[in-house]
């Protein structure tokens, strides 16, 4: 069996066009961790390290001589972030990144169970004794009806794409369900110039 590639098998979820579209997002499994503050800070970087370490612990299990039931070769899914503001941040008429509240997550294949999650946590604890894993969770998340679009460019330019998404909602009898939104990071920020970054922007909607 060929390796499962999310870029090929799930294009509708991870590689939309720049033009906004409506999509029904099914239930999926995630490793998640919550945090707050500026994403350029240490806490955010530590949370990233934790999520990737756990995800690769699952991915590399066969190399440790463990092959879970239903396991298949796959590419680790991209990082996702669910973004909000704290109460103080909501009062401001500009974005202050110090007031951001977020949940970072990496999707897991369907074969991953609570038992495998605990295996990953224990594996990472043994390797990385300096990081805290108390806040990590294994969650089933269903986003449901959403509008999404591919944003190409700097994260700071995302408001332009959100404007297109709002126009799409107005034209299609849709209303944004909440102020929060999801970002899916398709590009590796370490290897991609800001103007070429690809980020899926998504938020929940209701039909009106």
PDB file of C-alpha atoms in Angstrom:
ATOM      1  CA  UNK A   1       0.000   0.000   0.000  1.00  0.00           C
ATOM      2  CA  UNK A   2       1.317   3.465  -0.948  1.00  0.00           C
ATOM      3  CA  UNK A   3       1.972   6.087   1.696  1.00  0.00           C
ATOM      4  CA  UNK A   4      -1.058   8.182   2.710  1.00  0.00           C
ATOM      5  CA  UNK A   5      -0.440  11.793   1.706  1.00  0.00           C
ATOM      6  CA  UNK A   6      -2.864  14.346   3.154  1.00  0.00           C
ATOM      7  CA  UNK A   7      -1.981  16.787   0.368  1.00  0.00           C
ATOM      8  CA  UNK A   8      -3.351  14.329  -2.201  1.00  0.00           C
ATOM      9  CA  UNK A   9      -6.168  12.514  -0.389  1.00  0.00           C
ATOM     10  CA  UNK A  10      -7.659  15.524   1.447  1.00  0.00           C
ATOM     11  CA  UNK A  11      -7.221  18.409  -1.000  1.00  0.00           C
ATOM     12  CA  UNK A  12     -10.638  19.842  -0.148  1.00  0.00           C
ATOM     13  CA  UNK A  13      -9.617  20.263   3.512  1.00  0.00           C
ATOM     14  CA  UNK A  14      -5.993  21.331   3.142  1.00  0.00           C
ATOM     15  CA  UNK A  15      -5.486  22.816  -0.329  1.00  0.00           C
ATOM     16  CA  UNK A  16      -8.480  25.029  -1.143  1.00  0.00           C
ATOM     17  CA  UNK A  17      -8.283  27.793  -3.734  1.00  0.00           C
ATOM     18  CA  UNK A  18      -7.913  31.468  -2.857  1.00  0.00           C
ATOM     19  CA  UNK A  19     -11.599  31.880  -3.680  1.00  0.00           C
ATOM     20  CA  UNK A  20     -13.643  31.130  -0.522  1.00  0.00           C
ATOM     21  CA  UNK A  21     -15.763  27.972  -0.448  1.00  0.00           C
ATOM     22  CA  UNK A  22     -18.319  26.366   1.861  1.00  0.00           C
ATOM     23  CA  UNK A  23     -17.293  22.999   3.290  1.00  0.00           C
ATOM     24  CA  UNK A  24     -18.571  20.421   5.777  1.00  0.00           C
ATOM     25  CA  UNK A  25     -15.648  19.440   8.018  1.00  0.00           C
ATOM     26  CA  UNK A  26     -16.062  15.935   9.527  1.00  0.00           C
ATOM     27  CA  UNK A  27     -15.034  14.632  12.937  1.00  0.00           C
ATOM     28  CA  UNK A  28     -11.286  14.107  13.212  1.00  0.00           C
ATOM     29  CA  UNK A  29      -8.798  13.073  15.893  1.00  0.00           C
ATOM     30  CA  UNK A  30      -6.211  15.538  17.183  1.00  0.00           C
ATOM     31  CA  UNK A  31      -3.435  15.956  19.699  1.00  0.00           C
ATOM     32  CA  UNK A  32      -4.104  19.437  21.148  1.00  0.00           C
ATOM     33  CA  UNK A  33      -2.543  21.913  23.544  1.00  0.00           C
ATOM     34  CA  UNK A  34      -3.852  25.277  24.735  1.00  0.00           C
ATOM     35  CA  UNK A  35      -1.880  28.435  25.355  1.00  0.00           C
ATOM     36  CA  UNK A  36      -1.939  32.218  25.319  1.00  0.00           C
ATOM     37  CA  UNK A  37       0.229  35.167  24.436  1.00  0.00           C
ATOM     38  CA  UNK A  38       2.391  36.218  21.526  1.00  0.00           C
ATOM     39  CA  UNK A  39       3.149  33.336  19.104  1.00  0.00           C
ATOM     40  CA  UNK A  40       6.697  34.652  18.808  1.00  0.00           C
ATOM     41  CA  UNK A  41       7.309  33.768  22.455  1.00  0.00           C
ATOM     42  CA  UNK A  42       8.844  30.741  24.173  1.00  0.00           C
ATOM     43  CA  UNK A  43       5.566  29.169  25.326  1.00  0.00           C
ATOM     44  CA  UNK A  44       4.307  28.916  21.767  1.00  0.00           C
ATOM     45  CA  UNK A  45       7.558  27.328  20.556  1.00  0.00           C
ATOM     46  CA  UNK A  46       7.505  24.849  23.436  1.00  0.00           C
ATOM     47  CA  UNK A  47       3.918  23.877  22.591  1.00  0.00           C
ATOM     48  CA  UNK A  48       4.906  23.311  18.958  1.00  0.00           C
ATOM     49  CA  UNK A  49       7.780  21.092  20.022  1.00  0.00           C
ATOM     50  CA  UNK A  50       5.457  19.001  22.194  1.00  0.00           C
ATOM     51  CA  UNK A  51       2.845  18.441  19.483  1.00  0.00           C
ATOM     52  CA  UNK A  52       5.382  17.456  16.849  1.00  0.00           C
ATOM     53  CA  UNK A  53       7.243  15.165  19.245  1.00  0.00           C
ATOM     54  CA  UNK A  54       4.016  13.326  20.094  1.00  0.00           C
ATOM     55  CA  UNK A  55       2.933  13.086  16.457  1.00  0.00           C
ATOM     56  CA  UNK A  56       6.275  11.665  15.340  1.00  0.00           C
ATOM     57  CA  UNK A  57       6.270   9.220  18.254  1.00  0.00           C
ATOM     58  CA  UNK A  58       3.129   7.697  16.698  1.00  0.00           C
ATOM     59  CA  UNK A  59       4.470   7.923  13.152  1.00  0.00           C
ATOM     60  CA  UNK A  60       7.715   6.127  14.052  1.00  0.00           C
ATOM     61  CA  UNK A  61       6.220   3.294  16.122  1.00  0.00           C
ATOM     62  CA  UNK A  62       6.982   0.564  13.535  1.00  0.00           C
ATOM     63  CA  UNK A  63      10.670   1.512  13.691  1.00  0.00           C
ATOM     64  CA  UNK A  64      10.473   0.705  17.417  1.00  0.00           C
ATOM     65  CA  UNK A  65       9.084  -2.718  16.587  1.00  0.00           C
ATOM     66  CA  UNK A  66       5.482  -1.739  17.402  1.00  0.00           C
ATOM     67  CA  UNK A  67       2.816  -1.791  14.697  1.00  0.00           C
ATOM     68  CA  UNK A  68      -0.623  -0.820  16.022  1.00  0.00           C
ATOM     69  CA  UNK A  69      -3.768  -2.413  14.620  1.00  0.00           C
ATOM     70  CA  UNK A  70      -4.810  -0.565  11.466  1.00  0.00           C
ATOM     71  CA  UNK A  71      -1.467   1.242  11.096  1.00  0.00           C
ATOM     72  CA  UNK A  72      -0.552   2.552   7.646  1.00  0.00           C
ATOM     73  CA  UNK A  73       2.302   4.619   6.257  1.00  0.00           C
ATOM     74  CA  UNK A  74       1.443   8.318   6.239  1.00  0.00           C
ATOM     75  CA  UNK A  75       2.817  11.836   6.225  1.00  0.00           C
ATOM     76  CA  UNK A  76       2.377  13.709   9.514  1.00  0.00           C
ATOM     77  CA  UNK A  77      -0.499  16.181   9.196  1.00  0.00           C
ATOM     78  CA  UNK A  78       0.096  19.958   9.237  1.00  0.00           C
ATOM     79  CA  UNK A  79      -0.063  22.144  12.323  1.00  0.00           C
ATOM     80  CA  UNK A  80      -3.420  23.825  12.965  1.00  0.00           C
ATOM     81  CA  UNK A  81      -4.347  26.644  15.303  1.00  0.00           C
ATOM     82  CA  UNK A  82      -7.707  27.769  16.670  1.00  0.00           C
ATOM     83  CA  UNK A  83      -7.397  31.479  17.528  1.00  0.00           C
ATOM     84  CA  UNK A  84      -9.244  33.806  19.881  1.00  0.00           C
ATOM     85  CA  UNK A  85      -8.568  36.891  22.051  1.00  0.00           C
ATOM     86  CA  UNK A  86      -8.797  37.305  25.809  1.00  0.00           C
ATOM     87  CA  UNK A  87     -11.266  39.822  27.271  1.00  0.00           C
ATOM     88  CA  UNK A  88      -8.727  42.640  27.277  1.00  0.00           C
ATOM     89  CA  UNK A  89      -7.765  41.945  23.669  1.00  0.00           C
ATOM     90  CA  UNK A  90     -11.386  42.062  22.520  1.00  0.00           C
ATOM     91  CA  UNK A  91     -11.720  45.630  23.850  1.00  0.00           C
ATOM     92  CA  UNK A  92      -8.905  46.935  21.635  1.00  0.00           C
ATOM     93  CA  UNK A  93      -9.496  48.275  18.123  1.00  0.00           C
ATOM     94  CA  UNK A  94      -6.233  46.713  16.923  1.00  0.00           C
ATOM     95  CA  UNK A  95      -4.647  43.286  17.230  1.00  0.00           C
ATOM     96  CA  UNK A  96      -2.313  42.985  20.209  1.00  0.00           C
ATOM     97  CA  UNK A  97      -0.693  39.560  19.899  1.00  0.00           C
ATOM     98  CA  UNK A  98       0.045  39.457  23.620  1.00  0.00           C
ATOM     99  CA  UNK A  99      -3.711  38.976  24.157  1.00  0.00           C
ATOM    100  CA  UNK A 100      -4.088  36.009  21.824  1.00  0.00           C
ATOM    101  CA  UNK A 101      -5.578  32.773  23.138  1.00  0.00           C
ATOM    102  CA  UNK A 102      -5.061  29.620  21.113  1.00  0.00           C
ATOM    103  CA  UNK A 103      -5.424  25.894  20.810  1.00  0.00           C
ATOM    104  CA  UNK A 104      -2.724  24.270  18.678  1.00  0.00           C
ATOM    105  CA  UNK A 105      -3.384  20.850  17.194  1.00  0.00           C
ATOM    106  CA  UNK A 106      -2.087  18.196  14.824  1.00  0.00           C
ATOM    107  CA  UNK A 107      -4.522  15.760  13.281  1.00  0.00           C
ATOM    108  CA  UNK A 108      -3.920  12.049  13.875  1.00  0.00           C
ATOM    109  CA  UNK A 109      -4.790   9.047  11.672  1.00  0.00           C
ATOM    110  CA  UNK A 110      -7.990   7.146  12.444  1.00  0.00           C
ATOM    111  CA  UNK A 111      -6.106   4.206  13.989  1.00  0.00           C
ATOM    112  CA  UNK A 112      -4.847   6.366  16.878  1.00  0.00           C
ATOM    113  CA  UNK A 113      -6.502   5.540  20.219  1.00  0.00           C
ATOM    114  CA  UNK A 114      -6.308   6.852  23.786  1.00  0.00           C
ATOM    115  CA  UNK A 115      -3.886   3.998  24.512  1.00  0.00           C
ATOM    116  CA  UNK A 116      -1.586   5.069  21.664  1.00  0.00           C
ATOM    117  CA  UNK A 117      -1.788   8.675  22.857  1.00  0.00           C
ATOM    118  CA  UNK A 118      -0.561   7.571  26.300  1.00  0.00           C
ATOM    119  CA  UNK A 119       2.229   5.601  24.614  1.00  0.00           C
ATOM    120  CA  UNK A 120       3.304   8.776  22.762  1.00  0.00           C
ATOM    121  CA  UNK A 121       3.217  10.842  25.972  1.00  0.00           C
ATOM    122  CA  UNK A 122       5.341   8.300  27.834  1.00  0.00           C
ATOM    123  CA  UNK A 123       7.794   8.035  24.931  1.00  0.00           C
ATOM    124  CA  UNK A 124       8.274  11.809  24.744  1.00  0.00           C
ATOM    125  CA  UNK A 125       8.598  12.100  28.540  1.00  0.00           C
ATOM    126  CA  UNK A 126      11.543   9.696  28.455  1.00  0.00           C
ATOM    127  CA  UNK A 127      13.285  11.602  25.659  1.00  0.00           C
ATOM    128  CA  UNK A 128      12.511  15.198  26.625  1.00  0.00           C
ATOM    129  CA  UNK A 129      12.585  15.502  30.395  1.00  0.00           C
ATOM    130  CA  UNK A 130      12.619  19.306  30.194  1.00  0.00           C
ATOM    131  CA  UNK A 131       9.128  19.813  28.713  1.00  0.00           C
ATOM    132  CA  UNK A 132       5.738  19.689  30.417  1.00  0.00           C
ATOM    133  CA  UNK A 133       3.112  17.411  28.871  1.00  0.00           C
ATOM    134  CA  UNK A 134       0.318  17.985  31.395  1.00  0.00           C
ATOM    135  CA  UNK A 135      -1.707  20.233  29.072  1.00  0.00           C
ATOM    136  CA  UNK A 136      -1.763  17.937  26.031  1.00  0.00           C
ATOM    137  CA  UNK A 137      -5.039  16.257  25.148  1.00  0.00           C
ATOM    138  CA  UNK A 138      -6.339  13.672  22.686  1.00  0.00           C
ATOM    139  CA  UNK A 139      -9.569  15.036  21.235  1.00  0.00           C
ATOM    140  CA  UNK A 140     -12.277  14.226  18.707  1.00  0.00           C
ATOM    141  CA  UNK A 141     -13.234  17.523  17.026  1.00  0.00           C
ATOM    142  CA  UNK A 142     -16.047  18.208  14.552  1.00  0.00           C
ATOM    143  CA  UNK A 143     -16.059  21.661  12.971  1.00  0.00           C
ATOM    144  CA  UNK A 144     -19.148  21.108  10.827  1.00  0.00           C
ATOM    145  CA  UNK A 145     -20.277  23.740   8.313  1.00  0.00           C
ATOM    146  CA  UNK A 146     -17.461  26.210   7.554  1.00  0.00           C
ATOM    147  CA  UNK A 147     -16.194  28.717   5.033  1.00  0.00           C
ATOM    148  CA  UNK A 148     -12.514  28.522   4.129  1.00  0.00           C
ATOM    149  CA  UNK A 149      -9.971  29.969   1.718  1.00  0.00           C
ATOM    150  CA  UNK A 150      -6.258  29.715   1.035  1.00  0.00           C
ATOM    151  CA  UNK A 151      -4.369  32.788   2.210  1.00  0.00           C
ATOM    152  CA  UNK A 152      -1.066  33.352   0.418  1.00  0.00           C
ATOM    153  CA  UNK A 153       1.273  35.821   2.083  1.00  0.00           C
ATOM    154  CA  UNK A 154       2.248  37.123   5.495  1.00  0.00           C
ATOM    155  CA  UNK A 155       0.136  36.234   8.533  1.00  0.00           C
ATOM    156  CA  UNK A 156      -0.251  39.973   9.137  1.00  0.00           C
ATOM    157  CA  UNK A 157      -2.087  40.297   5.781  1.00  0.00           C
ATOM    158  CA  UNK A 158      -4.782  37.757   6.689  1.00  0.00           C
ATOM    159  CA  UNK A 159      -7.493  40.457   7.156  1.00  0.00           C
ATOM    160  CA  UNK A 160      -7.623  40.850   3.347  1.00  0.00           C
ATOM    161  CA  UNK A 161      -8.559  37.181   2.913  1.00  0.00           C
ATOM    162  CA  UNK A 162     -11.064  37.394   5.775  1.00  0.00           C
ATOM    163  CA  UNK A 163     -12.743  40.256   3.888  1.00  0.00           C
ATOM    164  CA  UNK A 164     -13.180  38.015   0.830  1.00  0.00           C
ATOM    165  CA  UNK A 165     -14.638  35.332   3.097  1.00  0.00           C
ATOM    166  CA  UNK A 166     -17.134  37.791   4.617  1.00  0.00           C
ATOM    167  CA  UNK A 167     -18.225  38.865   1.118  1.00  0.00           C
ATOM    168  CA  UNK A 168     -18.701  35.207   0.181  1.00  0.00           C
ATOM    169  CA  UNK A 169     -20.888  34.685   3.257  1.00  0.00           C
ATOM    170  CA  UNK A 170     -23.062  37.687   2.371  1.00  0.00           C
ATOM    171  CA  UNK A 171     -23.531  36.415  -1.184  1.00  0.00           C
ATOM    172  CA  UNK A 172     -24.400  32.874  -0.055  1.00  0.00           C
ATOM    173  CA  UNK A 173     -26.766  33.468   2.882  1.00  0.00           C
ATOM    174  CA  UNK A 174     -24.202  32.447   5.454  1.00  0.00           C
ATOM    175  CA  UNK A 175     -23.350  34.041   8.784  1.00  0.00           C
ATOM    176  CA  UNK A 176     -20.204  33.631  10.809  1.00  0.00           C
ATOM    177  CA  UNK A 177     -21.049  31.508  13.863  1.00  0.00           C
ATOM    178  CA  UNK A 178     -18.336  32.830  16.193  1.00  0.00           C
ATOM    179  CA  UNK A 179     -15.461  35.309  16.295  1.00  0.00           C
ATOM    180  CA  UNK A 180     -12.815  32.613  16.555  1.00  0.00           C
ATOM    181  CA  UNK A 181     -11.161  31.068  13.500  1.00  0.00           C
ATOM    182  CA  UNK A 182      -8.933  28.180  12.461  1.00  0.00           C
ATOM    183  CA  UNK A 183      -5.593  28.427  10.649  1.00  0.00           C
ATOM    184  CA  UNK A 184      -3.869  25.464   8.974  1.00  0.00           C
ATOM    185  CA  UNK A 185      -0.191  26.020   8.221  1.00  0.00           C
ATOM    186  CA  UNK A 186       0.597  24.401   4.880  1.00  0.00           C
ATOM    187  CA  UNK A 187       4.012  26.057   4.499  1.00  0.00           C
ATOM    188  CA  UNK A 188       7.075  25.596   6.670  1.00  0.00           C
ATOM    189  CA  UNK A 189       7.734  29.095   8.017  1.00  0.00           C
ATOM    190  CA  UNK A 190      11.414  28.219   8.496  1.00  0.00           C
ATOM    191  CA  UNK A 191      11.878  27.582   4.763  1.00  0.00           C
ATOM    192  CA  UNK A 192       9.310  29.902   3.133  1.00  0.00           C
ATOM    193  CA  UNK A 193       9.481  33.647   2.548  1.00  0.00           C
ATOM    194  CA  UNK A 194       6.541  35.601   4.049  1.00  0.00           C
ATOM    195  CA  UNK A 195       4.972  36.501   0.692  1.00  0.00           C
ATOM    196  CA  UNK A 196       4.776  32.814  -0.293  1.00  0.00           C
ATOM    197  CA  UNK A 197       3.369  31.378   2.939  1.00  0.00           C
ATOM    198  CA  UNK A 198       0.228  29.288   2.425  1.00  0.00           C
ATOM    199  CA  UNK A 199      -2.306  29.218   5.269  1.00  0.00           C
ATOM    200  CA  UNK A 200      -5.836  27.827   5.177  1.00  0.00           C
ATOM    201  CA  UNK A 201      -8.210  30.227   6.946  1.00  0.00           C
ATOM    202  CA  UNK A 202     -11.481  28.715   8.155  1.00  0.00           C
ATOM    203  CA  UNK A 203     -14.367  29.598  10.430  1.00  0.00           C
ATOM    204  CA  UNK A 204     -17.699  28.065  11.349  1.00  0.00           C
ATOM    205  CA  UNK A 205     -20.849  29.421   9.712  1.00  0.00           C
ATOM    206  CA  UNK A 206     -24.611  29.011   9.935  1.00  0.00           C
ATOM    207  CA  UNK A 207     -27.098  29.255   7.065  1.00  0.00           C
ATOM    208  CA  UNK A 208     -29.546  32.159   7.241  1.00  0.00           C
TER     209      UNK A 208
END
